[in-house]
């Protein structure tokens, strides 16, 4: 019998399928809007320009300066462009960085958001916005941050480089693992978490073998959607706090840091949350931490924080920072425990 729980369905409309990029115009109309500002990074500018061209009069223009960690200075510039363009909604085309910009605009001016998600990070289905200003990253959580409509078109991920696909996929899997032992986990988010893990575990090796495998791309995007909903529905613990510490305090890249740490944080919590993690552990041969590390290693994921530039001398400082503010976690978060975990992850050792 399930333990008592509270379940709130994740609102928002999801349109999934190859070629669905073509439905952006219909989705703008469905929101009662008429003119969208199309957002992207500089790298995805050609895609944003092509989308704006295909929208014709429904495009108010493009803004292609989205950047990692959502700098407030970029958001302020985008707000001016939004206002001057006469837009009444935003279309964010890209990964977490572009989606973050759309959320930051909408949080300030209530613009309806359509997201065309092109990585596996999952931000498009969460009510979380991380922003940086004066070298500090802060996070806000507000229902109005969650985009109204999400379009998943696997065709747009065919060119996502393999290395990024692998890291981004493991980033998504981390949401699912932590969702399983979340204090507010419920049967529905746990079903989504296990199915998300299964889908990504099946898809990522096929993407590594053949990056343009359309079925594998669709399955990975489907898995990342499920994992994203888990992230947006229940509380995250050790893994996400530690990644936040390393990202904010040491400027470590987002997806790669998640990819390296997830086997270690899963191993740290494995015994304390054995029941709740059992279905995930089964997928990885019974030992979740070790199994995830073997899986990550087999698909060529980064394994060592040292390779991302974290120095030996940073480890103690990171462990200190990680235990500064207490939060719920299945196993007590101790400085020694975290230092041991980080030391193994630093050199790329398999977790014990
Ligand atoms: P990203 O959005 O920074 O993308 C990395 C690079 O890949 C960019 O240059 C981008 O244009 C490019 N790219 C994206 N999709 C592509 C594709 N299909 N083909 C080719 N290139 C592509 O990376 P990310 O990992 O998706 O996002 C990281 C950011 O998102 C971080 O700032 C993180 O904090 C944030 N994030 C937020 C949440 C949330 O819920 N608020 C969740 C996850 C991540």
mmCIF file of C-alpha atoms in Angstrom, residues 21-281:
data_model
loop_
_atom_site.group_PDB
_atom_site.id
_atom_site.type_symbol
_atom_site.label_atom_id
_atom_site.label_comp_id
_atom_site.label_asym_id
_atom_site.label_seq_id
_atom_site.Cartn_x
_atom_site.Cartn_y
_atom_site.Cartn_z
ATOM 1 C CA UNK A 21 8.670 22.646 -34.730
ATOM 2 C CA UNK A 22 6.165 23.491 -37.461
ATOM 3 C CA UNK A 23 3.424 23.848 -34.848
ATOM 4 C CA UNK A 24 4.959 26.864 -33.077
ATOM 5 C CA UNK A 25 2.589 29.273 -34.886
ATOM 6 C CA UNK A 26 -0.478 27.228 -33.943
ATOM 7 C CA UNK A 27 0.710 27.104 -30.357
ATOM 8 C CA UNK A 28 1.222 30.890 -30.268
ATOM 9 C CA UNK A 29 -2.394 31.298 -31.395
ATOM 10 C CA UNK A 30 -3.606 28.697 -28.901
ATOM 11 C CA UNK A 31 -2.223 30.909 -26.130
ATOM 12 C CA UNK A 32 -4.205 33.847 -27.500
ATOM 13 C CA UNK A 33 -1.011 35.586 -28.624
ATOM 14 C CA UNK A 34 -0.048 37.153 -31.928
ATOM 15 C CA UNK A 35 3.642 38.068 -32.037
ATOM 16 C CA UNK A 36 6.533 36.203 -30.455
ATOM 17 C CA UNK A 37 10.078 37.272 -29.674
ATOM 18 C CA UNK A 38 12.201 34.242 -30.612
ATOM 19 C CA UNK A 39 15.079 33.577 -28.196
ATOM 20 C CA UNK A 40 18.257 31.531 -28.630
ATOM 21 C CA UNK A 41 21.973 31.497 -27.928
ATOM 22 C CA UNK A 42 24.372 32.996 -30.435
ATOM 23 C CA UNK A 43 25.248 29.423 -31.474
ATOM 24 C CA UNK A 44 21.643 28.604 -32.360
ATOM 25 C CA UNK A 45 21.023 31.938 -34.092
ATOM 26 C CA UNK A 46 20.578 30.320 -37.556
ATOM 27 C CA UNK A 47 17.805 28.099 -36.132
ATOM 28 C CA UNK A 48 16.153 31.090 -34.423
ATOM 29 C CA UNK A 49 16.334 33.125 -37.635
ATOM 30 C CA UNK A 50 14.830 30.252 -39.623
ATOM 31 C CA UNK A 51 12.025 29.855 -37.097
ATOM 32 C CA UNK A 52 11.306 33.599 -37.129
ATOM 33 C CA UNK A 53 11.247 33.550 -40.947
ATOM 34 C CA UNK A 54 8.811 30.646 -40.960
ATOM 35 C CA UNK A 55 6.538 32.498 -38.509
ATOM 36 C CA UNK A 56 6.381 35.545 -40.787
ATOM 37 C CA UNK A 57 4.181 38.220 -39.196
ATOM 38 C CA UNK A 58 3.859 36.160 -36.020
ATOM 39 C CA UNK A 59 7.532 36.836 -35.224
ATOM 40 C CA UNK A 60 8.256 40.151 -33.533
ATOM 41 C CA UNK A 61 11.990 39.556 -33.914
ATOM 42 C CA UNK A 62 14.830 37.523 -32.450
ATOM 43 C CA UNK A 63 17.125 37.934 -29.461
ATOM 44 C CA UNK A 64 20.087 35.572 -29.669
ATOM 45 C CA UNK A 65 22.262 36.438 -26.682
ATOM 46 C CA UNK A 66 21.062 33.826 -24.179
ATOM 47 C CA UNK A 67 23.940 32.693 -21.949
ATOM 48 C CA UNK A 68 24.651 30.058 -19.299
ATOM 49 C CA UNK A 69 23.330 30.823 -15.768
ATOM 50 C CA UNK A 70 20.956 33.559 -17.014
ATOM 51 C CA UNK A 71 22.925 36.769 -16.353
ATOM 52 C CA UNK A 72 20.568 39.553 -15.245
ATOM 53 C CA UNK A 73 22.378 42.002 -17.560
ATOM 54 C CA UNK A 74 21.349 39.881 -20.579
ATOM 55 C CA UNK A 75 17.766 39.624 -19.321
ATOM 56 C CA UNK A 76 17.536 43.404 -18.964
ATOM 57 C CA UNK A 77 18.741 43.871 -22.527
ATOM 58 C CA UNK A 78 16.210 41.285 -23.742
ATOM 59 C CA UNK A 79 13.409 43.045 -21.829
ATOM 60 C CA UNK A 80 14.131 46.237 -23.776
ATOM 61 C CA UNK A 81 14.127 44.355 -27.082
ATOM 62 C CA UNK A 82 10.871 42.606 -26.097
ATOM 63 C CA UNK A 83 9.160 45.901 -25.336
ATOM 64 C CA UNK A 84 10.381 47.691 -28.442
ATOM 65 C CA UNK A 85 9.468 44.761 -30.708
ATOM 66 C CA UNK A 86 5.798 44.793 -29.713
ATOM 67 C CA UNK A 87 5.934 41.086 -28.800
ATOM 68 C CA UNK A 88 3.209 39.554 -26.637
ATOM 69 C CA UNK A 89 4.938 36.222 -25.896
ATOM 70 C CA UNK A 90 8.336 34.530 -26.116
ATOM 71 C CA UNK A 91 9.461 31.403 -27.949
ATOM 72 C CA UNK A 92 12.638 29.973 -26.401
ATOM 73 C CA UNK A 93 14.447 27.694 -28.852
ATOM 74 C CA UNK A 94 17.296 25.826 -27.162
ATOM 75 C CA UNK A 95 18.540 24.292 -23.942
ATOM 76 C CA UNK A 96 18.515 25.406 -20.321
ATOM 77 C CA UNK A 97 20.324 28.669 -21.021
ATOM 78 C CA UNK A 98 17.799 29.946 -23.555
ATOM 79 C CA UNK A 99 14.873 28.584 -21.557
ATOM 80 C CA UNK A 100 16.269 30.412 -18.504
ATOM 81 C CA UNK A 101 16.190 33.678 -20.440
ATOM 82 C CA UNK A 102 12.560 33.112 -21.461
ATOM 83 C CA UNK A 103 11.641 32.358 -17.851
ATOM 84 C CA UNK A 104 13.506 35.443 -16.624
ATOM 85 C CA UNK A 105 11.587 37.668 -19.061
ATOM 86 C CA UNK A 106 8.266 36.076 -18.194
ATOM 87 C CA UNK A 107 8.893 36.296 -14.459
ATOM 88 C CA UNK A 108 9.313 40.054 -14.859
ATOM 89 C CA UNK A 109 6.531 40.865 -17.367
ATOM 90 C CA UNK A 110 4.210 37.791 -17.369
ATOM 91 C CA UNK A 111 4.880 37.048 -21.053
ATOM 92 C CA UNK A 112 3.423 33.651 -22.014
ATOM 93 C CA UNK A 113 6.188 31.200 -22.913
ATOM 94 C CA UNK A 114 6.517 28.556 -25.584
ATOM 95 C CA UNK A 115 9.658 26.449 -25.330
ATOM 96 C CA UNK A 116 11.166 24.350 -28.078
ATOM 97 C CA UNK A 117 13.563 22.235 -26.006
ATOM 98 C CA UNK A 118 16.743 21.022 -27.726
ATOM 99 C CA UNK A 119 18.741 19.461 -24.851
ATOM 100 C CA UNK A 120 17.846 17.036 -22.066
ATOM 101 C CA UNK A 121 18.295 19.446 -19.122
ATOM 102 C CA UNK A 122 14.567 19.578 -18.302
ATOM 103 C CA UNK A 123 14.212 23.274 -17.427
ATOM 104 C CA UNK A 124 11.221 23.657 -19.772
ATOM 105 C CA UNK A 125 8.889 21.823 -17.367
ATOM 106 C CA UNK A 126 10.032 23.354 -14.077
ATOM 107 C CA UNK A 127 8.997 26.428 -12.114
ATOM 108 C CA UNK A 128 12.641 27.119 -11.223
ATOM 109 C CA UNK A 129 14.710 30.081 -12.443
ATOM 110 C CA UNK A 130 18.409 30.447 -11.622
ATOM 111 C CA UNK A 131 19.902 33.872 -12.319
ATOM 112 C CA UNK A 132 23.353 35.403 -11.868
ATOM 113 C CA UNK A 133 24.250 38.931 -10.909
ATOM 114 C CA UNK A 134 27.531 40.276 -9.503
ATOM 115 C CA UNK A 135 29.011 36.765 -9.544
ATOM 116 C CA UNK A 136 26.213 35.283 -7.412
ATOM 117 C CA UNK A 137 23.666 32.727 -8.566
ATOM 118 C CA UNK A 138 20.252 32.838 -6.914
ATOM 119 C CA UNK A 139 17.263 30.617 -7.515
ATOM 120 C CA UNK A 140 13.587 31.536 -7.484
ATOM 121 C CA UNK A 141 10.665 29.152 -7.591
ATOM 122 C CA UNK A 142 7.294 30.497 -8.671
ATOM 123 C CA UNK A 143 4.425 28.775 -10.530
ATOM 124 C CA UNK A 144 4.354 31.579 -13.097
ATOM 125 C CA UNK A 145 7.912 30.701 -14.156
ATOM 126 C CA UNK A 146 6.791 27.379 -15.666
ATOM 127 C CA UNK A 147 6.364 27.691 -19.459
ATOM 128 C CA UNK A 148 2.788 27.322 -20.735
ATOM 129 C CA UNK A 149 3.673 25.192 -23.767
ATOM 130 C CA UNK A 150 6.589 22.875 -24.526
ATOM 131 C CA UNK A 151 7.361 21.502 -27.970
ATOM 132 C CA UNK A 152 9.673 18.486 -28.208
ATOM 133 C CA UNK A 153 10.848 17.872 -31.746
ATOM 134 C CA UNK A 154 13.462 15.080 -31.736
ATOM 135 C CA UNK A 155 14.649 16.173 -35.191
ATOM 136 C CA UNK A 156 16.153 19.273 -33.546
ATOM 137 C CA UNK A 157 18.350 17.083 -31.351
ATOM 138 C CA UNK A 158 19.917 15.076 -34.182
ATOM 139 C CA UNK A 159 22.812 17.555 -34.239
ATOM 140 C CA UNK A 160 23.276 17.809 -30.474
ATOM 141 C CA UNK A 161 26.937 16.752 -30.195
ATOM 142 C CA UNK A 162 27.447 13.288 -28.691
ATOM 143 C CA UNK A 163 29.472 14.589 -25.742
ATOM 144 C CA UNK A 164 26.736 17.047 -24.869
ATOM 145 C CA UNK A 165 24.016 14.461 -25.404
ATOM 146 C CA UNK A 166 25.742 12.166 -22.919
ATOM 147 C CA UNK A 167 26.283 14.818 -20.246
ATOM 148 C CA UNK A 168 22.852 16.323 -20.716
ATOM 149 C CA UNK A 169 21.244 12.870 -20.572
ATOM 150 C CA UNK A 170 23.010 12.087 -17.290
ATOM 151 C CA UNK A 171 21.935 15.520 -16.030
ATOM 152 C CA UNK A 172 18.341 14.432 -16.668
ATOM 153 C CA UNK A 173 18.899 11.057 -14.989
ATOM 154 C CA UNK A 174 20.127 12.883 -11.880
ATOM 155 C CA UNK A 175 16.724 14.578 -11.533
ATOM 156 C CA UNK A 176 15.069 11.161 -11.549
ATOM 157 C CA UNK A 177 17.426 9.556 -9.035
ATOM 158 C CA UNK A 178 16.965 12.378 -6.530
ATOM 159 C CA UNK A 179 13.223 12.450 -7.177
ATOM 160 C CA UNK A 180 12.927 8.858 -6.002
ATOM 161 C CA UNK A 181 14.087 9.649 -2.465
ATOM 162 C CA UNK A 182 12.637 13.167 -2.291
ATOM 163 C CA UNK A 183 10.788 13.850 0.957
ATOM 164 C CA UNK A 184 7.717 14.793 -1.106
ATOM 165 C CA UNK A 185 8.029 11.975 -3.675
ATOM 166 C CA UNK A 186 4.720 10.400 -4.691
ATOM 167 C CA UNK A 187 3.771 7.324 -6.723
ATOM 168 C CA UNK A 188 3.299 9.292 -9.942
ATOM 169 C CA UNK A 189 6.631 11.149 -9.871
ATOM 170 C CA UNK A 190 8.354 7.890 -8.926
ATOM 171 C CA UNK A 191 6.804 6.117 -11.943
ATOM 172 C CA UNK A 192 8.017 8.970 -14.136
ATOM 173 C CA UNK A 193 11.478 8.823 -12.596
ATOM 174 C CA UNK A 194 11.929 5.094 -13.215
ATOM 175 C CA UNK A 195 10.539 5.322 -16.743
ATOM 176 C CA UNK A 196 12.753 8.354 -17.457
ATOM 177 C CA UNK A 197 15.820 6.439 -16.267
ATOM 178 C CA UNK A 198 14.860 3.415 -18.350
ATOM 179 C CA UNK A 199 14.348 5.502 -21.492
ATOM 180 C CA UNK A 200 17.655 7.366 -21.169
ATOM 181 C CA UNK A 201 19.564 4.216 -20.258
ATOM 182 C CA UNK A 202 18.233 2.632 -23.433
ATOM 183 C CA UNK A 203 18.694 5.690 -25.676
ATOM 184 C CA UNK A 204 22.095 7.144 -24.780
ATOM 185 C CA UNK A 205 24.272 4.204 -25.893
ATOM 186 C CA UNK A 206 22.358 4.122 -29.194
ATOM 187 C CA UNK A 207 22.971 7.869 -29.664
ATOM 188 C CA UNK A 208 26.690 7.356 -28.988
ATOM 189 C CA UNK A 209 26.755 4.602 -31.610
ATOM 190 C CA UNK A 210 24.669 6.526 -34.147
ATOM 191 C CA UNK A 211 23.979 10.196 -33.292
ATOM 192 C CA UNK A 212 21.307 10.471 -35.978
ATOM 193 C CA UNK A 213 19.307 7.457 -34.795
ATOM 194 C CA UNK A 214 15.859 9.068 -34.792
ATOM 195 C CA UNK A 215 14.244 6.487 -32.515
ATOM 196 C CA UNK A 216 17.016 6.853 -29.937
ATOM 197 C CA UNK A 217 16.773 10.650 -30.124
ATOM 198 C CA UNK A 218 13.009 10.505 -29.575
ATOM 199 C CA UNK A 219 13.389 8.108 -26.656
ATOM 200 C CA UNK A 220 16.039 10.321 -25.020
ATOM 201 C CA UNK A 221 13.864 13.411 -25.359
ATOM 202 C CA UNK A 222 10.887 11.510 -23.941
ATOM 203 C CA UNK A 223 13.019 10.351 -20.996
ATOM 204 C CA UNK A 224 14.322 13.856 -20.394
ATOM 205 C CA UNK A 225 10.763 15.215 -20.313
ATOM 206 C CA UNK A 226 9.819 12.720 -17.600
ATOM 207 C CA UNK A 227 12.962 13.478 -15.594
ATOM 208 C CA UNK A 228 12.311 17.214 -15.975
ATOM 209 C CA UNK A 229 8.807 16.853 -14.569
ATOM 210 C CA UNK A 230 10.279 15.066 -11.558
ATOM 211 C CA UNK A 231 12.728 17.965 -11.069
ATOM 212 C CA UNK A 232 9.860 20.434 -11.264
ATOM 213 C CA UNK A 233 7.569 18.487 -8.933
ATOM 214 C CA UNK A 234 9.543 17.345 -5.888
ATOM 215 C CA UNK A 235 12.415 18.583 -3.741
ATOM 216 C CA UNK A 236 16.010 17.883 -4.721
ATOM 217 C CA UNK A 237 18.721 17.032 -2.186
ATOM 218 C CA UNK A 238 22.463 16.287 -1.937
ATOM 219 C CA UNK A 239 23.177 15.876 -5.642
ATOM 220 C CA UNK A 240 21.580 19.114 -6.829
ATOM 221 C CA UNK A 241 22.893 21.110 -3.846
ATOM 222 C CA UNK A 242 26.412 19.879 -4.520
ATOM 223 C CA UNK A 243 26.184 20.690 -8.230
ATOM 224 C CA UNK A 244 24.847 24.137 -7.323
ATOM 225 C CA UNK A 245 27.832 24.648 -5.000
ATOM 226 C CA UNK A 246 30.323 23.625 -7.683
ATOM 227 C CA UNK A 247 28.559 25.599 -10.437
ATOM 228 C CA UNK A 248 28.089 28.778 -8.414
ATOM 229 C CA UNK A 249 31.276 28.673 -6.343
ATOM 230 C CA UNK A 250 33.767 27.221 -8.826
ATOM 231 C CA UNK A 251 32.195 28.033 -12.208
ATOM 232 C CA UNK A 252 31.950 24.355 -13.160
ATOM 233 C CA UNK A 253 29.928 23.585 -16.325
ATOM 234 C CA UNK A 254 26.356 22.529 -15.571
ATOM 235 C CA UNK A 255 25.652 19.280 -17.415
ATOM 236 C CA UNK A 256 29.163 17.806 -17.071
ATOM 237 C CA UNK A 257 29.226 18.411 -13.316
ATOM 238 C CA UNK A 258 25.884 16.621 -12.951
ATOM 239 C CA UNK A 259 27.165 13.784 -15.123
ATOM 240 C CA UNK A 260 30.281 13.260 -13.022
ATOM 241 C CA UNK A 261 28.612 13.508 -9.635
ATOM 242 C CA UNK A 262 25.455 11.439 -10.069
ATOM 243 C CA UNK A 263 27.109 8.016 -9.558
ATOM 244 C CA UNK A 264 28.790 9.348 -6.407
ATOM 245 C CA UNK A 265 25.769 11.049 -4.858
ATOM 246 C CA UNK A 266 23.626 7.993 -5.655
ATOM 247 C CA UNK A 267 26.204 5.778 -3.944
ATOM 248 C CA UNK A 268 26.307 8.123 -0.933
ATOM 249 C CA UNK A 269 22.541 7.790 -0.431
ATOM 250 C CA UNK A 270 22.164 4.186 -1.644
ATOM 251 C CA UNK A 271 21.958 2.440 1.721
ATOM 252 C CA UNK A 272 19.912 5.116 3.477
ATOM 253 C CA UNK A 273 17.332 5.141 0.655
ATOM 254 C CA UNK A 274 17.658 1.498 -0.460
ATOM 255 C CA UNK A 275 13.900 0.865 -0.668
ATOM 256 C CA UNK A 276 13.092 4.018 -2.574
ATOM 257 C CA UNK A 277 15.975 3.499 -4.992
ATOM 258 C CA UNK A 278 15.399 -0.219 -5.533
ATOM 259 C CA UNK A 279 13.667 0.055 -8.926
ATOM 260 C CA UNK A 280 16.395 2.370 -10.195
ATOM 261 C CA UNK A 281 19.100 0.088 -8.809
#
